[in-house]
Coordinates of C-alpha atoms in Angstrom, one line a residue:
M20 CA -22.8 -0.2 13.0
T21 CA -23.2 3.2 11.8
V22 CA -23.8 4.5 8.7
R23 CA -24.0 6.8 7.1
R24 CA -25.2 7.9 2.6
N25 CA -23.0 10.6 0.4
V26 CA -23.8 11.0 -3.0
T27 CA -21.3 12.1 -4.6
P28 CA -22.0 12.9 -8.6
W29 CA -18.9 15.1 -9.5
A30 CA -16.7 12.3 -7.6
S31 CA -18.0 10.3 -10.6
A32 CA -17.4 13.2 -13.4
A33 CA -13.9 13.2 -11.9
L34 CA -13.3 10.1 -12.1
V35 CA -14.6 9.9 -16.3
L36 CA -12.2 13.0 -16.7
T37 CA -9.4 11.9 -15.6
A38 CA -9.9 8.3 -18.0
L39 CA -10.2 10.7 -20.8
L40 CA -6.7 12.0 -19.8
A41 CA -4.8 9.0 -19.3
A42 CA -5.4 7.7 -22.0
G43 CA -5.0 10.6 -23.9
C44 CA -0.8 9.7 -23.4
S45 CA -1.0 6.5 -23.9
G46 CA -3.5 6.2 -26.6
E47 CA 0.0 6.2 -29.1
K48 CA 1.6 3.7 -27.3
H49 CA 0.9 0.1 -27.7
N50 CA -0.1 -2.3 -26.2
D51 CA 2.9 -5.0 -25.3
P52 CA 5.6 -3.3 -23.1
R53 CA 8.0 -1.3 -25.6
P54 CA 11.6 0.3 -25.3
L55 CA 11.1 3.9 -24.4
V56 CA 13.7 5.1 -27.2
S57 CA 13.2 7.7 -29.8
S58 CA 15.5 8.7 -32.9
S59 CA 14.4 12.2 -32.0
S60 CA 17.1 14.3 -30.3
V61 CA 14.7 15.3 -27.8
T62 CA 13.7 12.6 -24.8
P63 CA 10.4 11.0 -25.0
H64 CA 7.9 12.6 -22.2
G65 CA 8.0 10.0 -20.1
Y66 CA 11.7 8.1 -20.4
V67 CA 13.4 6.6 -18.0
A68 CA 16.4 5.2 -19.3
G69 CA 16.8 1.2 -18.9
A70 CA 12.5 0.6 -18.6
Q71 CA 10.2 -0.2 -21.2
E72 CA 6.9 1.8 -21.1
A73 CA 3.7 -0.7 -21.1
A74 CA -0.2 1.1 -21.6
E75 CA -1.2 -0.8 -18.4
Q76 CA -0.6 -1.5 -15.1
Q77 CA 2.4 -3.9 -14.4
S78 CA 1.8 -5.8 -11.9
R79 CA 4.3 -8.2 -10.3
L80 CA 3.7 -10.0 -7.1
L81 CA 6.3 -10.5 -4.4
L82 CA 6.5 -13.6 -3.0
N83 CA 8.7 -15.1 0.7
D84 CA 9.1 -18.5 2.4
P85 CA 10.6 -17.4 5.5
D86 CA 11.7 -20.9 6.6
S87 CA 13.4 -21.6 2.8
G88 CA 14.0 -18.2 2.6
N89 CA 12.5 -18.9 -0.4
S90 CA 11.9 -15.8 -2.6
R91 CA 9.6 -15.5 -5.9
V92 CA 8.1 -12.5 -8.3
L93 CA 4.7 -13.4 -9.9
D94 CA 4.7 -11.5 -13.5
L95 CA 0.3 -11.4 -13.4
I96 CA 1.2 -9.8 -16.6
S97 CA 3.3 -12.7 -18.7
D98 CA 2.0 -15.0 -15.8
T99 CA 6.0 -16.3 -15.5
V100 CA 7.2 -16.6 -11.8
H101 CA 11.1 -15.3 -10.9
T102 CA 13.3 -17.4 -8.2
T103 CA 15.0 -14.5 -6.6
A104 CA 17.3 -14.2 -3.7
R105 CA 17.4 -16.3 -0.3
T106 CA 15.5 -14.2 2.6
E107 CA 15.6 -16.5 5.5
G108 CA 14.1 -15.9 8.6
A109 CA 11.5 -13.1 7.1
V110 CA 9.3 -11.1 9.3
R111 CA 7.0 -8.4 7.2
L112 CA 7.1 -8.1 3.8
V113 CA 6.4 -4.5 2.7
T114 CA 6.5 -2.3 -0.5
D115 CA 6.7 0.9 -2.1
G116 CA 5.2 0.9 -5.1
R117 CA 8.3 -0.6 -6.9
F118 CA 10.6 -2.4 -4.1
G119 CA 10.3 -5.3 -1.7
Y120 CA 11.2 -4.3 1.6
L121 CA 12.2 -8.0 3.4
H122 CA 12.5 -7.3 7.6
T123 CA 14.7 -10.3 9.4
S124 CA 16.1 -9.8 12.7
G125 CA 19.9 -9.6 11.1
G126 CA 18.6 -6.7 8.4
T127 CA 16.4 -5.5 5.8
H128 CA 16.5 -7.0 2.3
V129 CA 15.5 -4.5 -0.5
L130 CA 14.4 -6.3 -3.7
D131 CA 14.2 -4.4 -7.0
S132 CA 10.6 -5.5 -8.5
G133 CA 10.9 -3.9 -11.5
A134 CA 7.1 -2.9 -12.3
W135 CA 6.4 0.6 -11.1
M136 CA 3.7 3.4 -12.1
V137 CA 5.1 6.6 -12.0
D138 CA 1.4 9.4 -11.2
H139 CA 1.7 12.9 -13.0
G140 CA -1.6 13.7 -11.2
D141 CA -3.8 13.8 -15.0
H142 CA -2.2 10.6 -16.4
V143 CA -0.1 7.3 -15.5
H144 CA 2.9 5.9 -16.9
Y145 CA 3.6 3.0 -16.1
Y146 CA 7.0 0.6 -16.4
S147 CA 9.0 -2.7 -16.0
A148 CA 12.7 -3.4 -16.3
A149 CA 14.8 -6.8 -14.7
I150 CA 13.8 -7.8 -11.3
R151 CA 16.7 -8.2 -8.9
G152 CA 18.6 -7.8 -5.6
V153 CA 19.6 -3.9 -4.3
G154 CA 21.1 -5.2 -1.0
E155 CA 20.6 -4.9 2.6
L156 CA 19.9 -1.7 5.0
P157 CA 21.6 -2.5 8.1
V158 CA 17.8 -2.0 9.8
G159 CA 16.0 -5.3 12.0
R160 CA 12.2 -6.1 11.7
Q161 CA 10.6 -3.4 12.9
A162 CA 11.9 -1.0 11.4
Q163 CA 9.5 1.5 9.1
V164 CA 10.7 2.1 5.6
R165 CA 7.8 5.2 3.9
S166 CA 9.1 6.7 0.5
D167 CA 8.8 9.1 -2.6
A168 CA 10.0 9.5 -5.5
V169 CA 13.4 11.3 -4.4
V170 CA 13.9 9.7 -0.4
T171 CA 13.2 6.4 0.9
A172 CA 13.4 7.3 4.9
V173 CA 13.8 4.2 7.3
T174 CA 12.7 4.8 10.9
D175 CA 14.8 1.8 13.5
E176 CA 12.8 0.9 16.4
D177 CA 14.9 3.3 18.4
G178 CA 13.1 6.4 16.4
K179 CA 16.7 6.8 14.4
T180 CA 16.1 7.4 10.7
V181 CA 18.0 7.1 8.1
L182 CA 17.4 9.6 4.3
Y183 CA 18.2 6.9 1.5
D184 CA 19.0 8.4 -2.0
R185 CA 16.1 6.8 -4.0
G186 CA 17.8 8.4 -7.4
E187 CA 20.6 5.9 -6.5
L188 CA 17.9 2.7 -5.3
E189 CA 16.3 2.4 -8.9
K190 CA 20.9 3.0 -10.5
G191 CA 21.0 -1.2 -7.6
T192 CA 22.7 1.1 -5.5
I193 CA 22.0 1.4 -1.1
A194 CA 23.4 5.3 -0.5
S195 CA 22.3 6.7 2.3
S196 CA 21.7 10.4 2.0
G197 CA 21.5 11.6 5.7
T198 CA 20.1 11.0 8.8
L199 CA 18.0 13.1 11.1
A200 CA 19.3 14.6 14.0
G201 CA 16.4 13.4 17.5
T202 CA 13.8 10.6 17.1
Y203 CA 10.1 10.2 16.6
S204 CA 7.4 8.0 16.8
G205 CA 6.7 5.8 14.5
A206 CA 7.5 6.3 10.8
V207 CA 8.6 9.4 9.1
V208 CA 6.9 10.0 6.0
P209 CA 7.5 11.7 2.3
Y210 CA 5.2 13.6 1.7
E211 CA 4.9 17.2 -0.7
E212 CA 8.5 17.2 -0.7
H213 CA 9.1 17.4 3.4
L214 CA 9.6 14.8 6.2
L215 CA 6.4 15.0 8.1
A216 CA 6.6 13.0 11.7
F217 CA 5.9 12.7 15.3
A218 CA 7.9 14.5 17.9
G219 CA 7.8 13.1 21.5
E220 CA 8.1 9.3 22.9
G221 CA 4.9 7.8 24.1
G222 CA 1.7 9.0 24.7
T223 CA 1.0 12.2 23.3
T224 CA 2.8 13.8 20.5
K225 CA 3.1 16.6 17.6
L226 CA 2.8 16.6 14.4
V227 CA 6.2 18.5 12.9
V228 CA 7.2 18.6 9.4
L229 CA 10.3 18.9 8.3
D230 CA 12.6 19.4 5.1
R231 CA 14.9 17.4 2.9
K232 CA 17.6 17.9 5.4
G233 CA 15.7 17.5 8.3
E234 CA 14.8 20.9 9.6
R235 CA 11.9 21.8 12.1
V236 CA 9.6 24.1 8.9
A237 CA 6.1 23.7 10.1
S238 CA 4.3 22.6 13.4
P239 CA 0.6 22.3 13.4
D240 CA -1.6 23.0 15.9
V241 CA -2.5 19.6 16.4
E242 CA -1.6 16.8 18.9
C243 CA -2.2 13.1 18.8
E244 CA -2.0 10.7 20.9
E245 CA -0.6 7.3 20.5
P246 CA 0.1 7.5 16.7
R247 CA -0.3 4.9 15.2
G248 CA -1.0 3.8 10.7
D249 CA 0.1 6.0 8.2
A250 CA -1.8 5.9 4.6
V251 CA -0.7 8.1 1.3
T252 CA -4.3 9.2 -0.7
R253 CA -5.0 12.1 -3.0
R254 CA -6.4 14.1 -0.3
G255 CA -3.6 13.6 1.5
L256 CA -1.6 11.9 4.7
V257 CA -3.8 9.7 6.9
L258 CA -2.5 9.4 10.0
G259 CA -3.6 6.9 13.1
C260 CA -4.1 8.1 16.2
A261 CA -6.0 6.9 19.6
D262 CA -8.9 8.9 18.9
G263 CA -9.2 8.9 15.1
A264 CA -7.3 9.9 12.0
L265 CA -5.2 13.2 11.2
L266 CA -5.4 14.3 7.9
V267 CA -2.6 16.4 6.6
R268 CA -3.0 18.6 2.9
E269 CA 0.0 21.4 1.2
K270 CA -1.1 24.1 -0.1
D271 CA 1.6 26.7 -1.3
G272 CA 4.2 25.4 1.1
A273 CA 1.9 25.4 3.5
F274 CA 0.9 22.8 5.6
T275 CA -2.8 21.8 7.8
A276 CA -3.5 19.3 9.8
E277 CA -7.6 18.0 10.1
E278 CA -9.4 15.0 12.8
I279 CA -11.3 13.0 11.8
P280 CA -12.1 11.8 14.9
Y281 CA -14.5 8.4 15.4
A282 CA -18.0 9.1 16.3
E283 CA -18.0 7.5 19.7
E284 CA -14.7 6.8 22.2
V285 CA -13.0 3.0 21.2
P286 CA -10.9 1.5 23.0
A287 CA -7.6 0.3 22.7
E288 CA -8.1 -3.3 21.5
G289 CA -10.8 -2.2 18.6
R290 CA -8.7 1.0 17.1
A291 CA -6.8 1.1 13.7
T292 CA -3.8 1.6 13.9
S293 CA -2.4 -0.2 10.1
F294 CA -4.1 0.7 6.8
R295 CA -4.9 -0.9 3.9
Q296 CA -6.1 0.0 0.3
R297 CA -5.7 0.0 -2.9
P298 CA -2.9 2.6 -4.1
G299 CA -4.0 6.2 -3.9
S300 CA -7.2 5.7 -3.1
D301 CA -9.9 7.7 -0.4
T302 CA -11.0 5.0 0.6
L303 CA -8.6 3.0 4.1
T304 CA -9.6 0.0 5.6
A305 CA -8.0 -0.9 9.2
P306 CA -8.7 -3.8 11.8
A307 CA -10.8 -3.3 14.3
G308 CA -11.3 -5.9 17.4
D309 CA -11.6 -9.4 15.8
D310 CA -14.4 -9.3 14.5
A311 CA -14.8 -6.0 12.4
V312 CA -12.9 -3.8 10.3
W313 CA -13.2 0.0 10.2
V314 CA -13.5 1.8 6.7
L315 CA -12.4 4.8 6.7
D316 CA -14.2 7.1 3.9
V317 CA -10.7 10.4 3.5
T318 CA -13.4 12.3 1.1
E319 CA -16.3 12.1 3.6
R320 CA -13.9 12.3 6.6
F321 CA -16.1 10.0 8.1
W322 CA -15.5 6.0 9.4
T323 CA -17.8 2.8 9.1
R324 CA -17.6 -0.5 11.2
V325 CA -18.6 -3.5 9.6
D326 CA -19.8 -6.6 12.0
T327 CA -18.2 -9.5 10.0
G328 CA -16.6 -12.9 11.3
P329 CA -13.3 -13.2 13.0
V330 CA -10.7 -11.6 10.7
I331 CA -8.1 -12.6 8.9
A332 CA -7.1 -10.5 6.3
A333 CA -9.5 -7.2 4.9
N334 CA -9.2 -4.8 2.1
T335 CA -11.0 -2.1 -0.4
A336 CA -10.8 -0.9 -3.8
G337 CA -12.8 1.4 -2.7
E338 CA -15.0 4.0 -4.8
G339 CA -18.9 2.1 -4.5
S340 CA -16.8 -1.3 -4.3
P341 CA -17.3 -3.5 -1.5
L342 CA -14.8 -4.6 1.2
L343 CA -13.6 -7.6 1.1
V344 CA -12.7 -10.1 4.0
L345 CA -10.8 -13.2 4.5
E346 CA -12.9 -14.8 7.0
T347 CA -11.2 -17.2 9.8
D348 CA -13.2 -19.8 7.5
G349 CA -10.8 -20.3 4.8
S350 CA -13.4 -18.0 2.7
L351 CA -13.6 -14.3 1.0
H352 CA -16.3 -12.3 2.1
G353 CA -18.0 -8.8 0.3
Y354 CA -19.1 -6.4 2.4
D355 CA -22.0 -3.4 1.3
I356 CA -19.6 -0.9 3.1
A357 CA -23.0 1.2 3.4
T358 CA -24.9 -1.6 4.5
G359 CA -23.1 -3.7 6.1
K360 CA -25.0 -6.6 4.8
Q361 CA -23.1 -10.0 3.6
T362 CA -23.5 -9.4 -0.1
A363 CA -20.7 -12.9 -1.7
R364 CA -18.5 -15.4 -0.3
T365 CA -15.9 -17.6 -2.1
R366 CA -17.2 -21.3 -2.3
T367 CA -13.6 -22.2 -2.9
L368 CA -11.1 -21.9 0.9
L369 CA -8.8 -19.8 -0.4
T370 CA -7.0 -21.2 2.8
G371 CA -7.2 -23.0 5.5
E372 CA -8.7 -22.5 9.3
E373 CA -7.4 -20.4 11.7
P374 CA -4.2 -20.2 9.3
A375 CA -0.3 -20.6 11.0
G376 CA 1.6 -17.4 12.0
T377 CA 2.1 -14.4 13.4
D378 CA -0.4 -11.6 12.1
E379 CA 2.4 -10.3 10.4
G380 CA 2.9 -13.4 8.7
A381 CA -0.8 -14.4 7.6
P382 CA -2.3 -14.4 4.6
V383 CA -3.3 -10.6 2.9
I384 CA -5.7 -9.0 0.4
E385 CA -3.5 -7.6 -2.2
V386 CA -5.5 -5.6 -4.2
D387 CA -5.2 -3.2 -7.8
R388 CA -8.2 -1.4 -10.1
S389 CA -9.9 -4.4 -11.6
R390 CA -9.0 -7.7 -9.1
A391 CA -7.9 -8.6 -5.4
Y392 CA -5.8 -11.4 -4.9
V393 CA -5.2 -13.5 -1.7
N394 CA -1.9 -15.8 -0.4
D395 CA -2.8 -19.4 0.4
P396 CA 1.1 -20.3 2.0
E397 CA -0.7 -23.6 2.9
G398 CA -1.7 -25.1 -0.5
K399 CA 1.8 -22.6 -2.2
K400 CA -1.6 -21.0 -4.5
V401 CA -2.0 -17.8 -5.0
F402 CA -5.3 -16.5 -5.7
E403 CA -7.4 -14.0 -7.7
I404 CA -9.9 -12.3 -7.9
D405 CA -12.5 -10.5 -9.4
Y406 CA -13.9 -8.3 -6.8
N407 CA -17.0 -6.9 -9.4
D408 CA -17.7 -10.0 -10.2
N409 CA -19.0 -12.0 -7.1
L410 CA -15.2 -12.5 -5.7
R411 CA -15.2 -14.9 -8.4
I412 CA -11.6 -16.8 -8.6
A413 CA -10.5 -15.0 -11.9
R414 CA -7.6 -17.7 -12.1
S415 CA -5.1 -19.7 -9.2
F416 CA -1.0 -19.6 -9.5
D417 CA 0.5 -22.7 -8.3
L418 CA 4.2 -22.1 -7.2
D419 CA 7.1 -24.4 -6.0
I420 CA 6.9 -22.5 -2.4
E421 CA 4.2 -21.1 0.5
P422 CA 3.7 -17.8 -0.1
V423 CA 3.6 -16.6 3.4
L424 CA 4.7 -12.6 2.6
M425 CA 3.2 -11.2 -0.5
A426 CA 3.2 -7.4 -1.2
E427 CA 2.2 -6.4 -5.1
T428 CA 3.6 -3.3 -7.2
G429 CA 3.9 -2.1 -10.4
R430 CA 0.8 0.1 -9.1

């Protein structure tokens, strides 16, 4: 295992400053959600028509049982479980922070969770609204969906990408705003008012930067072999490659790409091909084969391989928090990322041993600023974990469905 310690005192100061600025923005708000209305003729800062703004994160869990098609939305603030339209045969559930995308062989169902956040950099706004189904995207189970505040890019398994108006999705309507010319490898990712993609077929591909109309405006001098996996962080966009990752950043309209290679050659089965993180965090996790986890510190541009046990799912909140690993013994384990040592383990089994289903249907770990959530399909439960208190089970939620697929929104 590779270990490196880094001390960055400025990071703590930055976090304190951010917290103070955020408190200053929300200091006049009440703790409970309230309608965003004003008797003044001036539109209030942060106003969103039809939504309520809250001082706290409005987290919700999207849940689905592919066999029955039953879907639920669990409101973690009110403990209320909402029934939504049935979606049978889903193989994946992904989210962009507000919308859930249930991928089936016949199409992708879009669900508006009614919970989201808007990050202004120095402060954050949290919103809640009605939960509703939006409709179907005409793409199947292998489609890749990526969004920003303006556009949702949907790339099918053949590399064709259709753009959808994000504002229309928020109104409950699916409306295409155009189709990109050509095909691309992997997901097309909206980032910094542009679209980033890999051009080329198989093997080595080149990173290209497109405008919102799909016209190529830049091509950083960098290549990526077998691109797989992406994640947006505060440091930039991370894109996975066979020999490590690329960190793409924008400054004054110019895009740069920096390589973050593995410290040594990694066989194909041990590479990071999908990333999990607390949204916005600069610390990413990914399976490193069957019995280890990669942790990528984007700030320090450094990979750490943590030897665990047989891995079902992994995630971390970053910023000094433990690496969380759900292992095949049914327990959640906590690891110190710097030393690789196990620091905690749940005594209660959170899922059965060797859970059934494919990797896409296995339990997941969702992480936010103070809690982690693990779905237990067999037990029809979701567990809430306080990862800062020796993995204490803070709450458990009994459900009337098997929550095989889960994703958290409102973050």
